[in-house]
mmCIF file of C-alpha atoms in Angstrom:
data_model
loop_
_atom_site.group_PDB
_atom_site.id
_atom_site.type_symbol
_atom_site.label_atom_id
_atom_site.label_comp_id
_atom_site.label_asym_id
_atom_site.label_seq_id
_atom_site.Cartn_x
_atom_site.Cartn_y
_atom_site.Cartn_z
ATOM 1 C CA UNK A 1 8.728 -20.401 -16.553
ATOM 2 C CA UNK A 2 6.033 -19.472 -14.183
ATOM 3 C CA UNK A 3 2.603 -19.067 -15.166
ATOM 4 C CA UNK A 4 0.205 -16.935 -14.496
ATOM 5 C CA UNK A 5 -1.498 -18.837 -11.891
ATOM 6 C CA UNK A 6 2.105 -19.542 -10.279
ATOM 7 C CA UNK A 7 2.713 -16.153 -9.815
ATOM 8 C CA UNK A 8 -0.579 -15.294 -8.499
ATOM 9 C CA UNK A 9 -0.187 -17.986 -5.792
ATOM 10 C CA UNK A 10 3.260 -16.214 -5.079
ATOM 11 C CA UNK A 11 1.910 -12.906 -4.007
ATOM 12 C CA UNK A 12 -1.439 -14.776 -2.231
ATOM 13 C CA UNK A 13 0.894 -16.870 -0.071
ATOM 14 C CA UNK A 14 3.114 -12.989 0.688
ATOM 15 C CA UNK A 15 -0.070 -11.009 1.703
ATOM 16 C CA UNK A 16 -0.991 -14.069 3.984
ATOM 17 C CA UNK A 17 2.586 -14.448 5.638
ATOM 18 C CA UNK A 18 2.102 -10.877 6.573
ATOM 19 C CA UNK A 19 -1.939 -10.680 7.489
ATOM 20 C CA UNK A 20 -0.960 -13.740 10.089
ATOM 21 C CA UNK A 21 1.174 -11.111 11.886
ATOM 22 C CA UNK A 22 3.281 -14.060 13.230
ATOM 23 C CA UNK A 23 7.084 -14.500 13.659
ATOM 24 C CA UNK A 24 7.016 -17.543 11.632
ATOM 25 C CA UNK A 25 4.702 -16.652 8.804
ATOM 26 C CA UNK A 26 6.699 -13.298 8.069
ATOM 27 C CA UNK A 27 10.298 -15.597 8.088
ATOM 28 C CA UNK A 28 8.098 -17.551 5.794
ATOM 29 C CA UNK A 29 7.500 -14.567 3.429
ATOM 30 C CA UNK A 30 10.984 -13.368 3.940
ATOM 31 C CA UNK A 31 12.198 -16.619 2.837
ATOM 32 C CA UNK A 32 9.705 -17.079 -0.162
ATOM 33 C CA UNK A 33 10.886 -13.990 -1.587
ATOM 34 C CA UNK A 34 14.303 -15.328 -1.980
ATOM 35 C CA UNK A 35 13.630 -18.901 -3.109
ATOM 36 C CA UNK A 36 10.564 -16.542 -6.062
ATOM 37 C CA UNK A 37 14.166 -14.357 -6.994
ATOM 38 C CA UNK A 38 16.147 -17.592 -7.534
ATOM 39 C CA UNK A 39 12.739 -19.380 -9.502
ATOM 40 C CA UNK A 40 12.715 -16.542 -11.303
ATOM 41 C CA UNK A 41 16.040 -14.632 -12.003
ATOM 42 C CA UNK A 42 16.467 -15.796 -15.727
ATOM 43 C CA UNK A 43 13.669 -13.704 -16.886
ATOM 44 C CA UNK A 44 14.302 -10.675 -14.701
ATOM 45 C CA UNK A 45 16.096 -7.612 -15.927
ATOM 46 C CA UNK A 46 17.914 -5.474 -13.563
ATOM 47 C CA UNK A 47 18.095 -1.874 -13.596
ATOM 48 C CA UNK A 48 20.776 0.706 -12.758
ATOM 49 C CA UNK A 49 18.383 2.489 -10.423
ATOM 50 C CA UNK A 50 17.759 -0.737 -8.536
ATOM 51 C CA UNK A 51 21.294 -1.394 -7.869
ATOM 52 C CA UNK A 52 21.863 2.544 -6.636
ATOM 53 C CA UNK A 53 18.822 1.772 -4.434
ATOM 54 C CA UNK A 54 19.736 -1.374 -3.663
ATOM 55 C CA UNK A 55 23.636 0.585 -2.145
ATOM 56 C CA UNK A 56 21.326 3.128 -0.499
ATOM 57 C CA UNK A 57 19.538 0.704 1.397
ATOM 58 C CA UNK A 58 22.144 -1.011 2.619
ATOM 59 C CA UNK A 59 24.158 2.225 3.494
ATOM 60 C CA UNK A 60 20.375 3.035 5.533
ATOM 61 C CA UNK A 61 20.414 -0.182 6.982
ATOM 62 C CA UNK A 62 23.853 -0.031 8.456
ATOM 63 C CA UNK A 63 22.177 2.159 11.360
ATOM 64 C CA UNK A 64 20.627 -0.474 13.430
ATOM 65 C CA UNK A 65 23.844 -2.841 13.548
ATOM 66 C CA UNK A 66 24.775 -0.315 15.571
ATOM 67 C CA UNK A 67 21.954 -0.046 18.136
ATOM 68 C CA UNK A 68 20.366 -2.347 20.116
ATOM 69 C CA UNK A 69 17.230 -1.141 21.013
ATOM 70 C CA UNK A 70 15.378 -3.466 19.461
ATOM 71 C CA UNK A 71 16.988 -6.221 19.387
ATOM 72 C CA UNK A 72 17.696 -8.789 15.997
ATOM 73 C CA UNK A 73 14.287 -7.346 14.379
ATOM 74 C CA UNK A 74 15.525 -4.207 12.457
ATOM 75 C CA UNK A 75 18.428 -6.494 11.747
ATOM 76 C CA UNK A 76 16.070 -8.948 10.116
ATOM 77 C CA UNK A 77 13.848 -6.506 8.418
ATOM 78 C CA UNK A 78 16.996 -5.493 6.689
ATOM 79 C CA UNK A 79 17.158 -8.787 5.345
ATOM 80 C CA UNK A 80 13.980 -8.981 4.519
ATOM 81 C CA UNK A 81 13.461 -5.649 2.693
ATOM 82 C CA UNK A 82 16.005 -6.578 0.668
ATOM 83 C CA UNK A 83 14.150 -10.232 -0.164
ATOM 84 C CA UNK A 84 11.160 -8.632 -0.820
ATOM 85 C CA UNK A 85 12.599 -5.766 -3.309
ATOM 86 C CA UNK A 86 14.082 -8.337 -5.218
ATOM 87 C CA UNK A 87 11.451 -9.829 -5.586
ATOM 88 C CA UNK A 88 9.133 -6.858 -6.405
ATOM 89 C CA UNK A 89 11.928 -6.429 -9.461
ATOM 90 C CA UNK A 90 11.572 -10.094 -10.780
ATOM 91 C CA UNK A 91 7.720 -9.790 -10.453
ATOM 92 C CA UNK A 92 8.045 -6.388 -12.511
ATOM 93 C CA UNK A 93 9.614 -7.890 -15.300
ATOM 94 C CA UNK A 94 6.631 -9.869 -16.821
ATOM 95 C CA UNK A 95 4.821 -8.898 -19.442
ATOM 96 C CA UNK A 96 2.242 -5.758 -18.209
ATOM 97 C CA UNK A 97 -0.564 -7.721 -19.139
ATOM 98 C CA UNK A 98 0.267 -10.925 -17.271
ATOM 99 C CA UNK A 99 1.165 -9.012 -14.228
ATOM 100 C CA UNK A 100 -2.363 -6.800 -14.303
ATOM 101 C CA UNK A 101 -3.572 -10.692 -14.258
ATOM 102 C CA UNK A 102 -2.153 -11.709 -11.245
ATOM 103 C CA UNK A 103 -2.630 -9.109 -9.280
ATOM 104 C CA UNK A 104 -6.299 -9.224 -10.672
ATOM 105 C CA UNK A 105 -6.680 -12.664 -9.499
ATOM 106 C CA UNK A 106 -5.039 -11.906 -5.566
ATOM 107 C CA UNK A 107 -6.961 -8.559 -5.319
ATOM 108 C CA UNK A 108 -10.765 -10.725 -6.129
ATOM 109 C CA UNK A 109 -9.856 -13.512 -4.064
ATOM 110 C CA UNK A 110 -9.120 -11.277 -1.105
ATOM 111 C CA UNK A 111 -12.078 -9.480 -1.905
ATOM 112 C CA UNK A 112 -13.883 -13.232 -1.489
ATOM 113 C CA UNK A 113 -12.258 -14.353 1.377
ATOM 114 C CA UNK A 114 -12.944 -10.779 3.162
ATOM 115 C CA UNK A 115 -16.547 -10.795 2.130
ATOM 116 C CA UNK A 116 -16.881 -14.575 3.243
ATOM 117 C CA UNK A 117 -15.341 -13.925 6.831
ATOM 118 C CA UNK A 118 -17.995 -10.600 6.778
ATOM 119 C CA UNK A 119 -20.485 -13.088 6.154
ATOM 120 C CA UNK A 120 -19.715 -15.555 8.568
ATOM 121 C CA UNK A 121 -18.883 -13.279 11.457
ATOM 122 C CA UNK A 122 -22.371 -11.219 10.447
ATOM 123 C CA UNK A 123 -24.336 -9.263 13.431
ATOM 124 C CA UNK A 124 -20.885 -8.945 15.118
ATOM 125 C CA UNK A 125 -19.742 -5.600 16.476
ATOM 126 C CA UNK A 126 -16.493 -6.069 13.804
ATOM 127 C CA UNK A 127 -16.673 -9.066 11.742
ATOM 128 C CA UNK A 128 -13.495 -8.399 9.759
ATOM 129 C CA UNK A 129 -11.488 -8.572 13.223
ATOM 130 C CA UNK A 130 -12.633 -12.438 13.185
ATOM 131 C CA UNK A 131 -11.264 -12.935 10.325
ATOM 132 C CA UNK A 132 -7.623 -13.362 11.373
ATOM 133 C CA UNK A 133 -7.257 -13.977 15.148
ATOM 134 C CA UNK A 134 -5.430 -11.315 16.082
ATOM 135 C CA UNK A 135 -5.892 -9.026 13.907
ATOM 136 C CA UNK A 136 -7.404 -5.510 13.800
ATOM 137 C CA UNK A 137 -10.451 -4.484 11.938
ATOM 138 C CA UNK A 138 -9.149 -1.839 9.706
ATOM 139 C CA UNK A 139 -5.724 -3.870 9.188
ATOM 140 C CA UNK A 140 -7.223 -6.120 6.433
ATOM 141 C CA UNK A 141 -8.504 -2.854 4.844
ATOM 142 C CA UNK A 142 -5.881 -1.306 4.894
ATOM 143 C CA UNK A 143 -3.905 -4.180 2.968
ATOM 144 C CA UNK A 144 -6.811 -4.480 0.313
ATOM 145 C CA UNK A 145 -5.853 -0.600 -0.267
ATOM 146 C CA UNK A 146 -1.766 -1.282 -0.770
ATOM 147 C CA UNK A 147 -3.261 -3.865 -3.516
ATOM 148 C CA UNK A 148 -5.603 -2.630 -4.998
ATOM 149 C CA UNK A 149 -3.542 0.777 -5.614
ATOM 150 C CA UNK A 150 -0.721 -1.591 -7.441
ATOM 151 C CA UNK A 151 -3.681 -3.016 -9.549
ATOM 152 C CA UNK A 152 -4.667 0.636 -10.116
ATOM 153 C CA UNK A 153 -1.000 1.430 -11.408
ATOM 154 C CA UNK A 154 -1.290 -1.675 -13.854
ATOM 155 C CA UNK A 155 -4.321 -1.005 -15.312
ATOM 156 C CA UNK A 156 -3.360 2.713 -15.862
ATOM 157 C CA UNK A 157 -0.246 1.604 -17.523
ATOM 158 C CA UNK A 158 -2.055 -0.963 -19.653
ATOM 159 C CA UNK A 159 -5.061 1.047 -20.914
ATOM 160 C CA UNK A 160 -4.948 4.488 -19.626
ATOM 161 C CA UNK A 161 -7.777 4.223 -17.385
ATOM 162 C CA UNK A 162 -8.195 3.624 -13.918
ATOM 163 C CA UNK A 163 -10.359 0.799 -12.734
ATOM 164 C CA UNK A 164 -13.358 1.915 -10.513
ATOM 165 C CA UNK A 165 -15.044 -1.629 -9.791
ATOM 166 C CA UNK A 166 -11.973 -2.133 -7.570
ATOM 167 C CA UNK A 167 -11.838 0.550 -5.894
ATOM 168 C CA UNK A 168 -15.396 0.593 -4.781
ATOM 169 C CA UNK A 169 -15.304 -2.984 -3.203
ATOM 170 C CA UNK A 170 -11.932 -1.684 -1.637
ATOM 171 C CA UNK A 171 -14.378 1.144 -0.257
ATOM 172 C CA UNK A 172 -17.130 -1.492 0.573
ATOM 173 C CA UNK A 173 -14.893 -3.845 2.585
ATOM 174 C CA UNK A 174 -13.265 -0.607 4.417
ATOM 175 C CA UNK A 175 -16.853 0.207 5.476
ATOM 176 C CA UNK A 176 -17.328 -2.815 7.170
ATOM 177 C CA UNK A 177 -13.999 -2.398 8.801
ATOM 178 C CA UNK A 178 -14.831 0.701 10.327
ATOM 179 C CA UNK A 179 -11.420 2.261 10.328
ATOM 180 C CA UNK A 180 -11.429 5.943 9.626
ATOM 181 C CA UNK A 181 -8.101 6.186 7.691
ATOM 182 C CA UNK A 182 -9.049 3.072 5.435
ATOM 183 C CA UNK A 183 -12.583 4.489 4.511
ATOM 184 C CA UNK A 184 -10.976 7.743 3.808
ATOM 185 C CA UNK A 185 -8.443 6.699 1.076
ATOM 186 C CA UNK A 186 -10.953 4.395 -0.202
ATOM 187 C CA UNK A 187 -13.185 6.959 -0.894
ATOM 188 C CA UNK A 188 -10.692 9.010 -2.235
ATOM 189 C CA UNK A 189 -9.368 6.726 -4.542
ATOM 190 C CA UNK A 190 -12.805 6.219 -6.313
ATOM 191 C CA UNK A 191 -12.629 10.239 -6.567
ATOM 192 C CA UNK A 192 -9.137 10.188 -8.677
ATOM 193 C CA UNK A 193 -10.271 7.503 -10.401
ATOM 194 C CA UNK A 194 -13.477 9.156 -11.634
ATOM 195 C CA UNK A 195 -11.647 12.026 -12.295
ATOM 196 C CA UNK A 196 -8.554 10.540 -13.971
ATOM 197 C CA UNK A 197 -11.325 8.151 -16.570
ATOM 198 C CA UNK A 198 -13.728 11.230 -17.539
ATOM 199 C CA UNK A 199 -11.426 14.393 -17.512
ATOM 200 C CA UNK A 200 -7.304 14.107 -16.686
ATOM 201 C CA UNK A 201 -7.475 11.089 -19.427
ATOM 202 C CA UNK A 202 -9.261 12.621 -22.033
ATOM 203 C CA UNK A 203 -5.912 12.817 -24.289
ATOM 204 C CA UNK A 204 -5.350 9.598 -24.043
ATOM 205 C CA UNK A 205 -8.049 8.120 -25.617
ATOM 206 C CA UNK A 206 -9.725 8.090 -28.224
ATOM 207 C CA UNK A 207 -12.649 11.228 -28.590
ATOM 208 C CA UNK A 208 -15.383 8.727 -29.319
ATOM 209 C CA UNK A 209 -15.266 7.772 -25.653
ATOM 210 C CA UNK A 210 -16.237 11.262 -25.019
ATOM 211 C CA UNK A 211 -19.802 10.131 -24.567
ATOM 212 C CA UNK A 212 -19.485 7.305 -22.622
ATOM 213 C CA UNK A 213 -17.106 9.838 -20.321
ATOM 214 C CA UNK A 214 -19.808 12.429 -19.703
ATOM 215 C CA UNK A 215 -22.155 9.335 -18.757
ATOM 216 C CA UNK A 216 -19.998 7.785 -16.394
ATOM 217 C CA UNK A 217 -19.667 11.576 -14.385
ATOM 218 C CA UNK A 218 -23.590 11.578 -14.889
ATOM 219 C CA UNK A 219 -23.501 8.301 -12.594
ATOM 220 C CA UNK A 220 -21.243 9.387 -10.499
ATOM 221 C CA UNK A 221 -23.253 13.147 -9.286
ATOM 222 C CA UNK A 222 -26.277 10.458 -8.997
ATOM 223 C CA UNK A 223 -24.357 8.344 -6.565
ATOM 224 C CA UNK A 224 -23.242 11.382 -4.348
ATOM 225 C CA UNK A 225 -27.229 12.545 -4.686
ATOM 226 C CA UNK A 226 -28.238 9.190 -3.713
ATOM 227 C CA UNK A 227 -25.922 9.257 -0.760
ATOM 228 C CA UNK A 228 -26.723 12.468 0.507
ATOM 229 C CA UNK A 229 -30.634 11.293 0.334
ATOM 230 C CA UNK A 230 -29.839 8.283 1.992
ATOM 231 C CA UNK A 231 -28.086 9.973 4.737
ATOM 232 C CA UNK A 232 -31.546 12.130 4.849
ATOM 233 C CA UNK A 233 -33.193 9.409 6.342
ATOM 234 C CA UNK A 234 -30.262 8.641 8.778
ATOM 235 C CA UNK A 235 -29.010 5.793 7.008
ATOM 236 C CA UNK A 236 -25.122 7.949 6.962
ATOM 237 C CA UNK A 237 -25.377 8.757 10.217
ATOM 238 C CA UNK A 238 -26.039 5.443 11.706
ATOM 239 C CA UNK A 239 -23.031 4.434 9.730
ATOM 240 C CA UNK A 240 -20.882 7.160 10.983
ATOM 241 C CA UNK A 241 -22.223 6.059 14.543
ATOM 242 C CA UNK A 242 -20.954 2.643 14.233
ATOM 243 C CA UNK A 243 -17.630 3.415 12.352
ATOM 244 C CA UNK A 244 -14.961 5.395 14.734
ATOM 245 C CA UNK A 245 -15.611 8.284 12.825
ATOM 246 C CA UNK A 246 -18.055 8.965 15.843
ATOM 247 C CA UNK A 247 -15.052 9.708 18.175
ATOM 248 C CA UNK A 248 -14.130 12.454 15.787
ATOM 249 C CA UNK A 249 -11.435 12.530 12.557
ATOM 250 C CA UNK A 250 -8.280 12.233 14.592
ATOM 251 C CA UNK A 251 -7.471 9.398 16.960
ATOM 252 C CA UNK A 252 -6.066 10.552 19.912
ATOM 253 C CA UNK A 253 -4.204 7.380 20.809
ATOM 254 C CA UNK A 254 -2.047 7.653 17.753
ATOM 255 C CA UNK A 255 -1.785 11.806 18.406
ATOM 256 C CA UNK A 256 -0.725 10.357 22.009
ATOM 257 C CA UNK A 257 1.935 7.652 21.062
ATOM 258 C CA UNK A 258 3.416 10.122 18.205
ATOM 259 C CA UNK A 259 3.684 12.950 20.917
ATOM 260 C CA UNK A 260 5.501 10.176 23.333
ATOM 261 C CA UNK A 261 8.208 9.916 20.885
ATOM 262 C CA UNK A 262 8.499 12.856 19.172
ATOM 263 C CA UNK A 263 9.151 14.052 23.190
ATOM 264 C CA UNK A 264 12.377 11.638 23.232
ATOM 265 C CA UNK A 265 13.965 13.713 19.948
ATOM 266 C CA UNK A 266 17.499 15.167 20.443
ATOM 267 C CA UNK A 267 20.362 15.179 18.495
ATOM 268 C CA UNK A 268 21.401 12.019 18.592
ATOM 269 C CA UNK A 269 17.561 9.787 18.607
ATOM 270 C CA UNK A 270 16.689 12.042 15.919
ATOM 271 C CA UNK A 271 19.158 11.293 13.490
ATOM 272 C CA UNK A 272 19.932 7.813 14.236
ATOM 273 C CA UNK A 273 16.512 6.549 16.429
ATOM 274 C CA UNK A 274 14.936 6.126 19.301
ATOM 275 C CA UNK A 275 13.504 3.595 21.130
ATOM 276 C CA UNK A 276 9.489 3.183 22.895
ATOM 277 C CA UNK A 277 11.204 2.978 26.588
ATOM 278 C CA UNK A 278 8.897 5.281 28.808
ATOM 279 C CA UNK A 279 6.259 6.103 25.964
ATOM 280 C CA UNK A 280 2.542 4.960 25.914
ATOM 281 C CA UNK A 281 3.647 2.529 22.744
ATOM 282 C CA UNK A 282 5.433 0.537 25.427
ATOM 283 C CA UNK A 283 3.333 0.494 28.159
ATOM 284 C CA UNK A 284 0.190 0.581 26.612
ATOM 285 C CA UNK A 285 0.269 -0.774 23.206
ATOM 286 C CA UNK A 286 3.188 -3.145 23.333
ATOM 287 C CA UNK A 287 5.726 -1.713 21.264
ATOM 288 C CA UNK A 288 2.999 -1.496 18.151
ATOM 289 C CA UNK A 289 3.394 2.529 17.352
ATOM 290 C CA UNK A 290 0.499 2.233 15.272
ATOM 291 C CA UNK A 291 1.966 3.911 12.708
ATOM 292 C CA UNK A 292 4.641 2.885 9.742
ATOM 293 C CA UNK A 293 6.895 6.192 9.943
ATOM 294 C CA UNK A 294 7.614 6.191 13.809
ATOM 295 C CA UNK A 295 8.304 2.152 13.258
ATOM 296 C CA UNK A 296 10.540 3.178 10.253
ATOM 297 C CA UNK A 297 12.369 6.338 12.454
ATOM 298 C CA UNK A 298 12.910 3.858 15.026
ATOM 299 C CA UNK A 299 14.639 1.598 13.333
ATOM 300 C CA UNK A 300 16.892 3.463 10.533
ATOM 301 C CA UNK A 301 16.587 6.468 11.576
ATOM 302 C CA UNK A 302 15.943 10.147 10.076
ATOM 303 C CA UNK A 303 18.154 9.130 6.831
ATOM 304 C CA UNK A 304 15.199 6.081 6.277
ATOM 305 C CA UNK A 305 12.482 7.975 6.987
ATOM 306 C CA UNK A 306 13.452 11.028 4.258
ATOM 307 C CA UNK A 307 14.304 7.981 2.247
ATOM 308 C CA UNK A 308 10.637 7.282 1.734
ATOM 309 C CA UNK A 309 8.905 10.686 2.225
ATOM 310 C CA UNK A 310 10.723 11.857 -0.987
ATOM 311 C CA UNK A 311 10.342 8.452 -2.797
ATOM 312 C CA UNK A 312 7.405 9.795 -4.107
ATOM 313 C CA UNK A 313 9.420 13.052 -5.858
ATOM 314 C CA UNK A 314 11.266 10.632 -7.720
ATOM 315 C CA UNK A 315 8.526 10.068 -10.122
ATOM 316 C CA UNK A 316 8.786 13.851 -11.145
ATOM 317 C CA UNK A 317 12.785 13.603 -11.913
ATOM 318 C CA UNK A 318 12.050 11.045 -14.688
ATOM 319 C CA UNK A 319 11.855 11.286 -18.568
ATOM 320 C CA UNK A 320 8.193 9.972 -18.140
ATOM 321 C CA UNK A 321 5.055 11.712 -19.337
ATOM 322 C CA UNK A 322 3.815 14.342 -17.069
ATOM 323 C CA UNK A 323 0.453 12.517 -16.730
ATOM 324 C CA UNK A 324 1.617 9.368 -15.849
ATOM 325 C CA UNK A 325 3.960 11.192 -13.135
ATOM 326 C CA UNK A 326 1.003 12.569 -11.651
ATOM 327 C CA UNK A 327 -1.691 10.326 -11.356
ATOM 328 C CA UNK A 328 0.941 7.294 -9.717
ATOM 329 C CA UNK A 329 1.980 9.883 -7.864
ATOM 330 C CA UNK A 330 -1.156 10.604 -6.438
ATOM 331 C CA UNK A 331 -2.307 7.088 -5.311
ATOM 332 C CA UNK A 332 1.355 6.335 -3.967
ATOM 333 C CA UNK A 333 0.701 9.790 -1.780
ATOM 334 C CA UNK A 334 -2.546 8.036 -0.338
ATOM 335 C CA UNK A 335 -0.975 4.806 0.287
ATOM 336 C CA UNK A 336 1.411 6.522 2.265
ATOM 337 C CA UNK A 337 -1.184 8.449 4.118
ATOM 338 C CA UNK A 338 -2.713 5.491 5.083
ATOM 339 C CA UNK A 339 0.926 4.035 6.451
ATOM 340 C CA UNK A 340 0.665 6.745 8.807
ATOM 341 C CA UNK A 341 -1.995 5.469 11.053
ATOM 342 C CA UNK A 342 -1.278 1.552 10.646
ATOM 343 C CA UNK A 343 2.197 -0.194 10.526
ATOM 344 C CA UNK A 344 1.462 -1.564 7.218
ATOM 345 C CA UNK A 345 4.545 -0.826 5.228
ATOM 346 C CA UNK A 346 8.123 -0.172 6.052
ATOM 347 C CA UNK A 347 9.579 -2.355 7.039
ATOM 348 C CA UNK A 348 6.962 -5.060 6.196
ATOM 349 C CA UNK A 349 6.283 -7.786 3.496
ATOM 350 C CA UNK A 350 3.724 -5.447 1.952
ATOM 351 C CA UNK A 351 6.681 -3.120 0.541
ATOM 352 C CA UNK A 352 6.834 -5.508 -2.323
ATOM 353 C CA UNK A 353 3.640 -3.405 -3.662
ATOM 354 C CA UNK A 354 5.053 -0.219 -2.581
ATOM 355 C CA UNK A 355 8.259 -1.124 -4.258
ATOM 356 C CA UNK A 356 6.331 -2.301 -7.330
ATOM 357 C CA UNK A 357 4.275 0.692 -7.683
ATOM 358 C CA UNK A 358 7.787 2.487 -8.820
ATOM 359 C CA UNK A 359 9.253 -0.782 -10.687
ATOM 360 C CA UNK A 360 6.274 -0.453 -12.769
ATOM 361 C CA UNK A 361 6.518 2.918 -13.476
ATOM 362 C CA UNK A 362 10.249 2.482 -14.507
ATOM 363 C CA UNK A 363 9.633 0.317 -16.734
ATOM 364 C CA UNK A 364 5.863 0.961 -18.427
ATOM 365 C CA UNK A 365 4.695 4.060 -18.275
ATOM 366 C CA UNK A 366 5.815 6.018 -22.161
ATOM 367 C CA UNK A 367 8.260 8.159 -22.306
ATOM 368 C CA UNK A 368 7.089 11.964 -22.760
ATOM 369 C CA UNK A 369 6.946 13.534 -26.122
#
């Protein structure tokens, strides 16, 4: 049986097949997956609703075989996805405590090894794009979010609270990558999270905590005084200035490659896909849409991409308590707002977390009364 530390190095050697961006390292996490399932399977329960997923997928998948717009990829993201979501179901099935562990252990080292790279590349215009040759500034970010929001899930699960040290180094490190989506759900995250620990919680613990509760909001009003005086003396602003916040809220590259092939829509692209020929995502950004939904229409088609828009609703059609519906519901909504700006999920090797955030749920959160 794995330990602890086993499985930890498992999901540290995933996130860095897929932050190396490379043809080799994602086979590499494609293939780990499979040989983790096999390590694993004797300790892994498998649910109904994984196998009907499991048929759905595969039914999804069946698209691309059929089109050859892009080549063997969607082809082997198909047998990837399905790698990875076995995977994310053997992973699942250890104990809730070990599993908070682990993904304890890969969130704080990639907090380390972002913070050492920051470090190291300090004084540059964006150190975290040294990091990784290669890779973008607000990439890493943006996989420290999909993380950290599976370690949020855990925690939840395991003590009805949400953990706020995490999510403010996952707003720290975004800062420093300058990306305006990534700093956004960051900051946002921290806001559930205060609000699920001192007021959407309150049943579920016990009323002496009450106190400590009404602190903790106490702490945070100082923090958003102690921002706003800090941005008094232009400290905010010359962080807006350096961030791309300064170019405004919306990116108009993205609005640009999104209007380039939503243009290329008929009946048949829009059901079944289209591809980047004669859009700015070919010419100018080398296939890279910049964004996980276009990606995901492109290859399966409109069938995948309702596929995960409504994922989310799925929480709602379960026996589960209404709390624990909404509050994973609510993090796995920003996750996917962040996919829209950044081809971090679907298909990648980072859908293990998204997958896991709904494994866990299946099988932790209580039932309702």
């Amino acid at each position: 049986m794995f330990s602890t530390i086993s499985h930890s190095i498992f999901l540290a050697i995933l996130l860095l097949s897929f932050a190396l961006q490379q043809p080799w390292s994602l086979v590499c996490g494609a293939v780990l997956c499979l040989v983790y399932v096999f390590m694993t399977w004797r300790n892994t329960s498998v649910s109904v609703d994984l196998v009907i997923g499991f048929l759905i997928l595969l039914l999804i998948s069946f698209i691309p075989l059929f089109r050859q717009d892009h080549g063997f990829v969607p082809v082997f993201y198909l047998f990837s996805t399905i790698f990875v979501i076995l995977a994310a179901n053997s992973f699942s099935s250890l104990p809730l405590i070990q599993l908070r562990k682990c993904l304890e252990i890969v969130f704080w080292l990639s907090v380390f090894a972002l913070s050492c790279g920051i470090v190291v590349y300090w004084g540059t215009p964006e150190p975290l794009s040294k990091v990784i040759p290669g890779s973008s500034t607000n990439g890493l970010p943006s996989y420290l979010i999909v993380i950290q929001v599976a370690l949020s899930i855990a925690v939840f699960l395991e003590k009805n609270k949400l953990p706020l040290l995490p999510a403010m180094a996952t707003l720290v490190i975004a800062l420093f990558g300058i990306g305006r989506g990534s700093i956004v759900v960051a900051f946002l995250i921290i806001v559930i999270s205060f609000f699920v620990n001192y007021f959407a919680s309150s049943s579920l613990v016990e009323k002496n905590e009450s106190t400590r509760r009404f602190f903790g909001f106490v702490m945070l009003v100082l923090m958003v005084v102690g921002i706003a005086y800090a941005g008094y003396f232009g400290f905010v602003n010359s962080l807006i200035e350096q961030s791309k916040f300064s170019a405004g809220l919306l990116d108009s590259h993205r609005g640009a490659m999104l209007s380039d092939y939503l243009s290329k829509m008929e009946g048949w692209s829009l059901i079944f896909g289209a591809d980047y020929t004669g859009t700015s995502i070919e010419s100018t950004y080398g296939g890279n849409p910049h964004n996980s939904y276009i990606r995901l229409h492109s290859y399966y088609g409109l069938f995948g991409l309702l596929f995960i828009i409504f994922s989310p609703f799925s929480l709602f059609v379960s026996n589960k308590a209404f709390i624990y519906k909404s509050v994973i519901f609510l993090l796995v909504s920003l996750v996917l707002t962040r996919a829209a700006t950044d081809p971090l999920l679907f298909p990648t090797l980072l859908d293990f977390f998204y997958v896991l955030y709904f494994f866990l749920f299946w099988k932790y959160a209580p039932r309702k009364d």
